[in-house]
Coordinates of N, CA and C in Angstrom, one line a residue:
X29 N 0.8 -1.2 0.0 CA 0.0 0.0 0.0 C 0.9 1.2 0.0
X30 N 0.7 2.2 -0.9 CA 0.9 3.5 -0.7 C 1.0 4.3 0.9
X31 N 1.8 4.7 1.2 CA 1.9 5.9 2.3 C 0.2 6.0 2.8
X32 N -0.6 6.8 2.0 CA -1.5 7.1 2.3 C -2.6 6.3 2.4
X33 N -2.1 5.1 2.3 CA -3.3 3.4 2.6 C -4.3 3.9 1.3
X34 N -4.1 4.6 -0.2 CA -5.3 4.3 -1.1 C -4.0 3.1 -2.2
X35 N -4.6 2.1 -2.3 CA -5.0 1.4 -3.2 C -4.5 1.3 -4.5
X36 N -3.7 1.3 -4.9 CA -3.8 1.4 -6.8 C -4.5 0.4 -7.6
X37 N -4.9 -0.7 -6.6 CA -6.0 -2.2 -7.3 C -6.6 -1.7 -6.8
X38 N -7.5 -2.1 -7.8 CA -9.1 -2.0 -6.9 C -10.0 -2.7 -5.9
X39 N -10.5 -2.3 -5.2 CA -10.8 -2.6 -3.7 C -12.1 -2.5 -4.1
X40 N -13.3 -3.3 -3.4 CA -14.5 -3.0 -2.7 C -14.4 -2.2 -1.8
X41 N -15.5 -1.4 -1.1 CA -14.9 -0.4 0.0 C -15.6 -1.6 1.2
X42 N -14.5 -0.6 2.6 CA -14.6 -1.4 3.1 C -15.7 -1.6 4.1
X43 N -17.0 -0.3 3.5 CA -18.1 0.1 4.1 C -19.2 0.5 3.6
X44 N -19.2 0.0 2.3 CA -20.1 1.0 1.0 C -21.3 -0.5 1.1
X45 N -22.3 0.4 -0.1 CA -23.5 -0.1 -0.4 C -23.2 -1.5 -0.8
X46 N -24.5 -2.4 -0.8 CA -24.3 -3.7 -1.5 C -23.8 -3.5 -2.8
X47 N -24.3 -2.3 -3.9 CA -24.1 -2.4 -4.8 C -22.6 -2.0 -5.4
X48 N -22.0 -1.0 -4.3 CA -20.2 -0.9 -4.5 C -19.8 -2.0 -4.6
X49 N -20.3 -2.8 -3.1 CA -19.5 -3.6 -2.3 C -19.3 -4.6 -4.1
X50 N -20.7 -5.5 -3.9 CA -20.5 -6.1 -5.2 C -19.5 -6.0 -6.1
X51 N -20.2 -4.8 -7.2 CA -19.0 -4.3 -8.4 C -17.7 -4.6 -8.1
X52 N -17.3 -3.5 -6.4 CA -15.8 -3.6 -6.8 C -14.9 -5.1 -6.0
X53 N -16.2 -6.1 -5.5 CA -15.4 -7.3 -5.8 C -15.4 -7.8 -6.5
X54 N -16.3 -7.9 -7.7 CA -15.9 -7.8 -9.2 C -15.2 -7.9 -9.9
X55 N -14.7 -6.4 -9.8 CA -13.5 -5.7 -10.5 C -12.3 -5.8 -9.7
X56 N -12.5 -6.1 -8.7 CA -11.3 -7.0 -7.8 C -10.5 -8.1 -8.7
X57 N -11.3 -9.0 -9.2 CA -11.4 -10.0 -9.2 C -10.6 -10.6 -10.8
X58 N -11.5 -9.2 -11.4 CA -10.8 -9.1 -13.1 C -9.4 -8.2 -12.8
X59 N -9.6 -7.5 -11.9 CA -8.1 -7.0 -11.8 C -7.1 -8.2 -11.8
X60 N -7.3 -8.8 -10.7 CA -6.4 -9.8 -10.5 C -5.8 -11.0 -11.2
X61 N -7.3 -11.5 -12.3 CA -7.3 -12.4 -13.6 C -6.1 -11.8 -14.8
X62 N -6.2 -9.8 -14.8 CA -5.7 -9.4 -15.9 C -4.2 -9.3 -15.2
X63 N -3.7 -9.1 -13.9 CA -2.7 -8.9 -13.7 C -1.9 -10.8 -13.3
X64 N -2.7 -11.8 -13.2 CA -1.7 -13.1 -13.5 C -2.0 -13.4 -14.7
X65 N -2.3 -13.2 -15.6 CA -2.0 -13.4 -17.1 C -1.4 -12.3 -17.8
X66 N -1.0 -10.7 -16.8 CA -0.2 -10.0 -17.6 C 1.2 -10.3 -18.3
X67 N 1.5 -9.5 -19.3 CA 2.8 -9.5 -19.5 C 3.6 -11.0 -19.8
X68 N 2.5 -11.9 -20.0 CA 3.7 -13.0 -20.9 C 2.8 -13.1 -22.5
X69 N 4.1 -13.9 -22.8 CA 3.9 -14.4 -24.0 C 2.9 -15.7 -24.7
X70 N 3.2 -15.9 -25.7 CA 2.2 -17.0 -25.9 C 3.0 -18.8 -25.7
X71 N 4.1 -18.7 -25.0 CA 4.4 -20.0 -24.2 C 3.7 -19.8 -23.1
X72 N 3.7 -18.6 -22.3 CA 3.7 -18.3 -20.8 C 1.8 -18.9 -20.9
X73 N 1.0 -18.1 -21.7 CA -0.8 -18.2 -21.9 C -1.0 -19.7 -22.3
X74 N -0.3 -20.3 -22.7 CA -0.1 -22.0 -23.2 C 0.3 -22.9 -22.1
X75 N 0.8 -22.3 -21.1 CA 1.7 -23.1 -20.0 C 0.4 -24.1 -18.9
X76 N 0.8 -25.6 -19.0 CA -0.4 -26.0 -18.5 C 0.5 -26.7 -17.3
X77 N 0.1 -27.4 -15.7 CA 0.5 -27.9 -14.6 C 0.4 -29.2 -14.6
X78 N 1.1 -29.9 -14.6 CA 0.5 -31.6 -14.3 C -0.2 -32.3 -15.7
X79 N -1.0 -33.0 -15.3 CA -2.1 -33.6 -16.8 C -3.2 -32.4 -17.1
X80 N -3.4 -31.7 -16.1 CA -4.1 -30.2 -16.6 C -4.1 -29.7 -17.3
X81 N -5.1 -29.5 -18.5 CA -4.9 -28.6 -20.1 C -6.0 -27.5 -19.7
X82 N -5.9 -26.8 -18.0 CA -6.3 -25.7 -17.9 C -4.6 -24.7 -18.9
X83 N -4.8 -23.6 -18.8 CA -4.2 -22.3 -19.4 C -4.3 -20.9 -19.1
X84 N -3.5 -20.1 -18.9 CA -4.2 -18.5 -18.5 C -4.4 -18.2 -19.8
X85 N -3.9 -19.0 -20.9 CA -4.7 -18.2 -21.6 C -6.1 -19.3 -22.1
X86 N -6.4 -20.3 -21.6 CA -7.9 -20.7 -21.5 C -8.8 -20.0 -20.8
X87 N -8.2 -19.7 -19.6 CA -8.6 -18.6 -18.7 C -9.6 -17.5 -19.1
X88 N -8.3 -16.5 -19.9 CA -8.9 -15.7 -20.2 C -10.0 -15.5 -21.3
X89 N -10.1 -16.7 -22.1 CA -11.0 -17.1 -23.0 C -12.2 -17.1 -22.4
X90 N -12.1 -18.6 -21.2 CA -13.5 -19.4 -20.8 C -13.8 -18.2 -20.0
X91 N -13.5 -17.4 -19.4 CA -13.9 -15.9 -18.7 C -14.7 -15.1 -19.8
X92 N -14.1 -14.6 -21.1 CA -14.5 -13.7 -21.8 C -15.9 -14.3 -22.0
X93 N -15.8 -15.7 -22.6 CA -17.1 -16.0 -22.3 C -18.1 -16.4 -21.6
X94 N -18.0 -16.5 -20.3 CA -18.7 -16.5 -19.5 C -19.2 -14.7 -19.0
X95 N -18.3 -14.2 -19.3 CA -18.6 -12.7 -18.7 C -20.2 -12.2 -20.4
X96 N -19.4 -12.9 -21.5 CA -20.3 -12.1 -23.3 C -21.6 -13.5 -22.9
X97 N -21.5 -14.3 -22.2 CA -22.7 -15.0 -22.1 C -23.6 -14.8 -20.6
X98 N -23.3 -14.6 -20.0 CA -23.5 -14.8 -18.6 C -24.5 -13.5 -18.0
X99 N -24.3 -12.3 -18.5 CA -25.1 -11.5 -17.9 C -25.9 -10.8 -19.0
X100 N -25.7 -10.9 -20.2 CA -26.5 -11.0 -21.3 C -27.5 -12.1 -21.2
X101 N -27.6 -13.0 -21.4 CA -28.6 -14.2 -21.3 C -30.0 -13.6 -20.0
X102 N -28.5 -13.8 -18.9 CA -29.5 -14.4 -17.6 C -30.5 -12.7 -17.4
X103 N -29.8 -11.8 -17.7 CA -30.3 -10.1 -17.5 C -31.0 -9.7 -18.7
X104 N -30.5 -10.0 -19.8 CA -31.5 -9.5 -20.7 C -32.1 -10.1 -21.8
X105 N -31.9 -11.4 -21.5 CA -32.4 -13.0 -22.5 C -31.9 -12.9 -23.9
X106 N -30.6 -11.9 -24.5 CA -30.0 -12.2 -25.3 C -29.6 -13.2 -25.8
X107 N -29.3 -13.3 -26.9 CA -28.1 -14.8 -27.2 C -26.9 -14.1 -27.7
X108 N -25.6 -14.6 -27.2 CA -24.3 -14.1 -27.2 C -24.1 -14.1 -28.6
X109 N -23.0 -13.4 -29.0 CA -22.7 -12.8 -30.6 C -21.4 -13.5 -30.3
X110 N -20.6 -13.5 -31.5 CA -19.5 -13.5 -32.2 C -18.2 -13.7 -30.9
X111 N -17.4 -14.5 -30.7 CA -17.4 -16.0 -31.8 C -18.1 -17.0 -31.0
X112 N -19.0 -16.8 -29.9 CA -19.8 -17.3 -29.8 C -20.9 -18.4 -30.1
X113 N -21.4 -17.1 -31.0 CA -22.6 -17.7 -31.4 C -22.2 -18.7 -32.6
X114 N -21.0 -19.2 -33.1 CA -20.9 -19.9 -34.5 C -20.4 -21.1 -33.7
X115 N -20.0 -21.1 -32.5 CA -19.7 -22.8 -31.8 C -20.8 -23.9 -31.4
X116 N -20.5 -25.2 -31.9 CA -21.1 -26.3 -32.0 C -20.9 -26.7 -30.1
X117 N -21.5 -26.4 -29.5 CA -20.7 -26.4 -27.8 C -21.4 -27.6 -27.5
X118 N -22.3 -28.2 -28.5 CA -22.9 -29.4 -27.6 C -21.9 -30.6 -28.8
X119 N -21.5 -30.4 -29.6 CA -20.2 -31.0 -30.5 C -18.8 -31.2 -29.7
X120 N -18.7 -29.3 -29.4 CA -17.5 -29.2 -28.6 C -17.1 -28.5 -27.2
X121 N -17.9 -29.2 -26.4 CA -17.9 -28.2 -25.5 C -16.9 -27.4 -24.3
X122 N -15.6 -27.7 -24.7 CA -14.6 -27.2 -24.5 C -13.9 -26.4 -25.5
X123 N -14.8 -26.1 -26.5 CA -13.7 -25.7 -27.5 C -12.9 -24.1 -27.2
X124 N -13.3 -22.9 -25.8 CA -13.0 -22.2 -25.2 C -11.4 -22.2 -24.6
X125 N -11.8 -23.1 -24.5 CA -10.3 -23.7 -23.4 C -8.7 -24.4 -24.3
X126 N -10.2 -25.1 -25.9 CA -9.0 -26.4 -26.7 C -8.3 -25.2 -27.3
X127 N -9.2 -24.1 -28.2 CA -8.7 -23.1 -28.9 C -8.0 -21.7 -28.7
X128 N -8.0 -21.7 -27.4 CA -7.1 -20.7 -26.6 C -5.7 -20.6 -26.9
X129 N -5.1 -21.6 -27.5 CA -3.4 -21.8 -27.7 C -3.4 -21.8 -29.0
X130 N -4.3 -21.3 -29.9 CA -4.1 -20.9 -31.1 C -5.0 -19.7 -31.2
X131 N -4.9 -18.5 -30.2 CA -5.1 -17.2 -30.0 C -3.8 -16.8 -29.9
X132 N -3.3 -15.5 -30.2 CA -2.4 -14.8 -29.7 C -2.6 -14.3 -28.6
X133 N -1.3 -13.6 -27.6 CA -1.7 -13.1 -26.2 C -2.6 -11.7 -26.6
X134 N -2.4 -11.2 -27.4 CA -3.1 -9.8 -28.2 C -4.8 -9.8 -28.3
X135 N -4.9 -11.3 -29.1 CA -6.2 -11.6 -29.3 C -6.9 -11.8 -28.2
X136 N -6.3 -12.6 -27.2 CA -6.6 -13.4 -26.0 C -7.3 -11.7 -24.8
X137 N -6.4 -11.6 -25.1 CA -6.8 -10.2 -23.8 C -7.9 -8.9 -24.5
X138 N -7.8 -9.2 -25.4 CA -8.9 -8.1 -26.1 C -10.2 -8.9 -26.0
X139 N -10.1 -10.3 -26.0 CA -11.6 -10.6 -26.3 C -11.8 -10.5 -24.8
X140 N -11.0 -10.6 -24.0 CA -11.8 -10.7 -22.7 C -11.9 -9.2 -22.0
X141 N -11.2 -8.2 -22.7 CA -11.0 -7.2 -21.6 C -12.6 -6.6 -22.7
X142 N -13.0 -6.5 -24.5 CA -14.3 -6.5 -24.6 C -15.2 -6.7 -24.1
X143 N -15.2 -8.5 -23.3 CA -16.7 -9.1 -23.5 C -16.9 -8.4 -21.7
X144 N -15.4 -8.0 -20.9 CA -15.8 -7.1 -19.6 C -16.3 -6.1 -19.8
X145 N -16.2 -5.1 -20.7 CA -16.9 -3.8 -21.3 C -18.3 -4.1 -21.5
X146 N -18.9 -5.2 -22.8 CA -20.1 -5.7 -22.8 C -20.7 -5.6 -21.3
X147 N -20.4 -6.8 -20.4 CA -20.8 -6.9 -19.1 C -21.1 -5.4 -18.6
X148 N -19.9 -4.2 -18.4 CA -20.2 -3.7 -17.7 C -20.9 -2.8 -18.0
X149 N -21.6 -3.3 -19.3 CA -22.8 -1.9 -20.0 C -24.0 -2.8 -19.5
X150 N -23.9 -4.0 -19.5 CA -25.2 -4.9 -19.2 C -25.8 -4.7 -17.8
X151 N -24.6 -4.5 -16.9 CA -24.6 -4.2 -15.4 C -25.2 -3.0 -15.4
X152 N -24.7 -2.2 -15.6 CA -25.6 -0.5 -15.6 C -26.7 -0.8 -16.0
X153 N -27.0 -1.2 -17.3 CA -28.1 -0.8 -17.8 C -29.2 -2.1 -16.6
X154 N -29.0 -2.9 -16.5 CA -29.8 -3.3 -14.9 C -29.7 -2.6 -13.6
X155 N -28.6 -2.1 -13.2 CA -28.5 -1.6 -12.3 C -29.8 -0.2 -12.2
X156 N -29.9 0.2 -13.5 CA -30.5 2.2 -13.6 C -31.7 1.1 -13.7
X157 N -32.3 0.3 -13.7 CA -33.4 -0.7 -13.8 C -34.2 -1.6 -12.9
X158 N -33.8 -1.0 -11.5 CA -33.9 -1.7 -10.6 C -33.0 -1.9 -9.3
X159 N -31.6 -1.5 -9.0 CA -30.5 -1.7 -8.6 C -30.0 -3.5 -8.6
X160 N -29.6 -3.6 -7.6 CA -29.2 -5.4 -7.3 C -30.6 -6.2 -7.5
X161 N -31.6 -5.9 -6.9 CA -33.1 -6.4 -7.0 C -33.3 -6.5 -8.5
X162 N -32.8 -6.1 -9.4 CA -33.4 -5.9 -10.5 C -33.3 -7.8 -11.3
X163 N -34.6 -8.1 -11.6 CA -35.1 -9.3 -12.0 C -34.3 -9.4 -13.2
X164 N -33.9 -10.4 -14.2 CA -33.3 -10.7 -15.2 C -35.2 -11.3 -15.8
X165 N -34.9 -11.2 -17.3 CA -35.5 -11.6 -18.2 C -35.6 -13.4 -18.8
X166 N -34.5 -13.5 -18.0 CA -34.4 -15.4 -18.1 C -35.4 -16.2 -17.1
X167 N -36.0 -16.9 -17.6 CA -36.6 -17.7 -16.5 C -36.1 -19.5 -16.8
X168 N -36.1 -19.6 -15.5 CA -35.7 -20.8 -16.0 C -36.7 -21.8 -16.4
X169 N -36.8 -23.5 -16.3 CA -38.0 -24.3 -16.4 C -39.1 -24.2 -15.6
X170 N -38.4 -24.0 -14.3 CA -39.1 -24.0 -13.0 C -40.0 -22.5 -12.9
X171 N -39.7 -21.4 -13.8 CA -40.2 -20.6 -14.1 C -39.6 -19.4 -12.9
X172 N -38.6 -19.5 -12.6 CA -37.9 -18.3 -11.8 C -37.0 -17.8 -12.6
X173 N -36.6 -16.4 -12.5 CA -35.7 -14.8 -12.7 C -34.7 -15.4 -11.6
X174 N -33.5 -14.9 -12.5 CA -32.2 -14.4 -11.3 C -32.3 -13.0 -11.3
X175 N -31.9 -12.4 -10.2 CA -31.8 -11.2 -9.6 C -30.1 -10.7 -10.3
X176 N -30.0 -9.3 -10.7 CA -28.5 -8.6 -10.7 C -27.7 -9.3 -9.5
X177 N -28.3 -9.1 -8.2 CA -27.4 -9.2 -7.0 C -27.2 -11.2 -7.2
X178 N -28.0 -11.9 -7.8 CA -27.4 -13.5 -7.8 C -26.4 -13.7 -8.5
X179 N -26.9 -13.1 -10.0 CA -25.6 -12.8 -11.2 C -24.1 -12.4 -11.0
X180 N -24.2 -11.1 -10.0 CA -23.0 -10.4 -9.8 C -22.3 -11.4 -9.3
X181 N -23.3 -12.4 -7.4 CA -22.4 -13.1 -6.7 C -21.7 -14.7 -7.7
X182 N -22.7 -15.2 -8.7 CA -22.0 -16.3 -9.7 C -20.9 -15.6 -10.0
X183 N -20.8 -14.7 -10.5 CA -19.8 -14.2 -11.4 C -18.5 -13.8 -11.0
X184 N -18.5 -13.3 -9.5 CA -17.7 -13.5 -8.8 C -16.8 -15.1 -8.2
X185 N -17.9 -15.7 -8.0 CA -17.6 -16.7 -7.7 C -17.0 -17.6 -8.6
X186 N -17.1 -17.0 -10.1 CA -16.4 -17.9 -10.6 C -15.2 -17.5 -11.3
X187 N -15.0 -16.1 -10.8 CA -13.2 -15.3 -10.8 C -12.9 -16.4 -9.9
X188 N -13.5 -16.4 -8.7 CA -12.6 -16.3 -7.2 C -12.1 -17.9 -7.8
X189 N -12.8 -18.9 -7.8 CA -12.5 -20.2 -8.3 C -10.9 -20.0 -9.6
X190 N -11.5 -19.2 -10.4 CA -10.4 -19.6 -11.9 C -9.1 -18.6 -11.3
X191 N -9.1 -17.8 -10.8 CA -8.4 -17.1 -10.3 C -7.2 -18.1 -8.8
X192 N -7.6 -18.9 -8.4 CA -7.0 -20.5 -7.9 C -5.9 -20.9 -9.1
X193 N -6.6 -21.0 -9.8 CA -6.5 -21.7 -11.1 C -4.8 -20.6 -11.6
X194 N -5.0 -19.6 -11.5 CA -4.8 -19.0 -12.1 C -3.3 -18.5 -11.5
X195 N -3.3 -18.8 -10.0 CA -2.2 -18.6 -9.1 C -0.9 -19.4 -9.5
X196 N -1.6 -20.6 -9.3 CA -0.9 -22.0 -9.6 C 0.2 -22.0 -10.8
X197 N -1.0 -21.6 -11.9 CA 0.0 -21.7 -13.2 C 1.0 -20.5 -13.5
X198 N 0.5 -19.5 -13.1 CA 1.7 -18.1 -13.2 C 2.9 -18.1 -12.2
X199 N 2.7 -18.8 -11.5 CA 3.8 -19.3 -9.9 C 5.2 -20.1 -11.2
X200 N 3.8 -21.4 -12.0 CA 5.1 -22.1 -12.6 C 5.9 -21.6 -13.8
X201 N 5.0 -20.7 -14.1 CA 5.5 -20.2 -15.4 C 6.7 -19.0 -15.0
X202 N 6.7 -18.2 -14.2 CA 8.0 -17.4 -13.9 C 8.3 -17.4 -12.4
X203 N 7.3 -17.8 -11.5 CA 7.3 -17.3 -10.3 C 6.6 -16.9 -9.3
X204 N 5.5 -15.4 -9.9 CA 5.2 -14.5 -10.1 C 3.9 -15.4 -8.8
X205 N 4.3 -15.0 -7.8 CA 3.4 -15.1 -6.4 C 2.1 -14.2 -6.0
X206 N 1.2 -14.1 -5.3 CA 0.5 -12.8 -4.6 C -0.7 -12.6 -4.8
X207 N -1.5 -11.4 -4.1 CA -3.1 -11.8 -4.3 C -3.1 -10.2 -5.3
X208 N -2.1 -9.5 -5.2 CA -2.3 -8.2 -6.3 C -1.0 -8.0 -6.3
X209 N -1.0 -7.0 -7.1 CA 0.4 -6.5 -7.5 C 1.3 -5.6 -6.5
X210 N 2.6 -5.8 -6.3 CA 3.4 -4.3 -5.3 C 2.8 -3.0 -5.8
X211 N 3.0 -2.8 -4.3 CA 2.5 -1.3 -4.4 C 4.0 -0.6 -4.4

């Protein structure tokens, strides 16, 4: 931390609304994803542990789309666009994770730092719509709405999970330890 105890990662506060709190564990969370997949190359985005053909740069794939699928669908009953929408996922349903090592690191980080921009236009525009309460458009069979505030906490939850993931392989790939970057 800085002298002055602010932050240069982004922080949830440590006293704010549900709806800060949320966001900025969120954006905690992508902070963190975009700073252990920063700065390598496309061996480093390729680099798998053990029999594991996880990757940071599967990572940042299977994220991009979960982020261009996930609050689009459940918030506003879209169906996800491009590249997307042209996968056979009941054919291939990893093909996220197989096709990631034939992305460049360039490609890789744009589709996901985009499909986070998407999201966080999807988020506002629910949020000015209701705040955290605000019902999604998806129902399921059983005929229930997820709520913004369920959405946000999946979504989180499944940084916090791939972000594990994510420790592991950047440790073996250079080193590179920690829950954020030096201050």
């Amino acid at each position: 931390m800085s002298e002055n105890n602010e932050s240069v990662f982004p922080e949830p506060p440590l006293a704010g609304d549900e709806t800060a709190t949320l966001l900025g564990s969120l954006e905690r969370q992508r902070a963190t994803l975009a700073w252990k997949c920063g700065g390598l190359g496309a061996a480093g985005l390729r680099a798998t542990i053990g029999t594991s053909t996880v990757s940071l740069g599967g990572l940042l794939k299977h994220l991009a789309c979960v982020e261009d699928t996930h609050f689009a669908r459940l918030l506003l009953a879209r169906k996800p666009g491009a590249p997307w929408d042209a996968v056979d996922w009941d054919a291939d349903p990893d093909w996220e994770w197989r096709t990631a090592a034939e992305d460049t690191p360039e490609q890789l980080t744009a589709l996901w730092r985009g499909a986070v921009e998407r999201s966080r236009a999807v988020v506002a525009e629910a949020l000015a719509d209701g705040g955290p309460g605000h019902i999604g458009r998806y129902t399921t069979s059983s005929g229930e709405s997820p709520s913004l505030r369920r959405v946000l906490i999946d979504m989180i939850e499944e940084y916090a999970r791939h972000i594990g993931h994510a420790d592991l392989i950047r440790e073996s790939v250079d080193g590179l330890v920690g829950e954020d970057p030096p201050r």
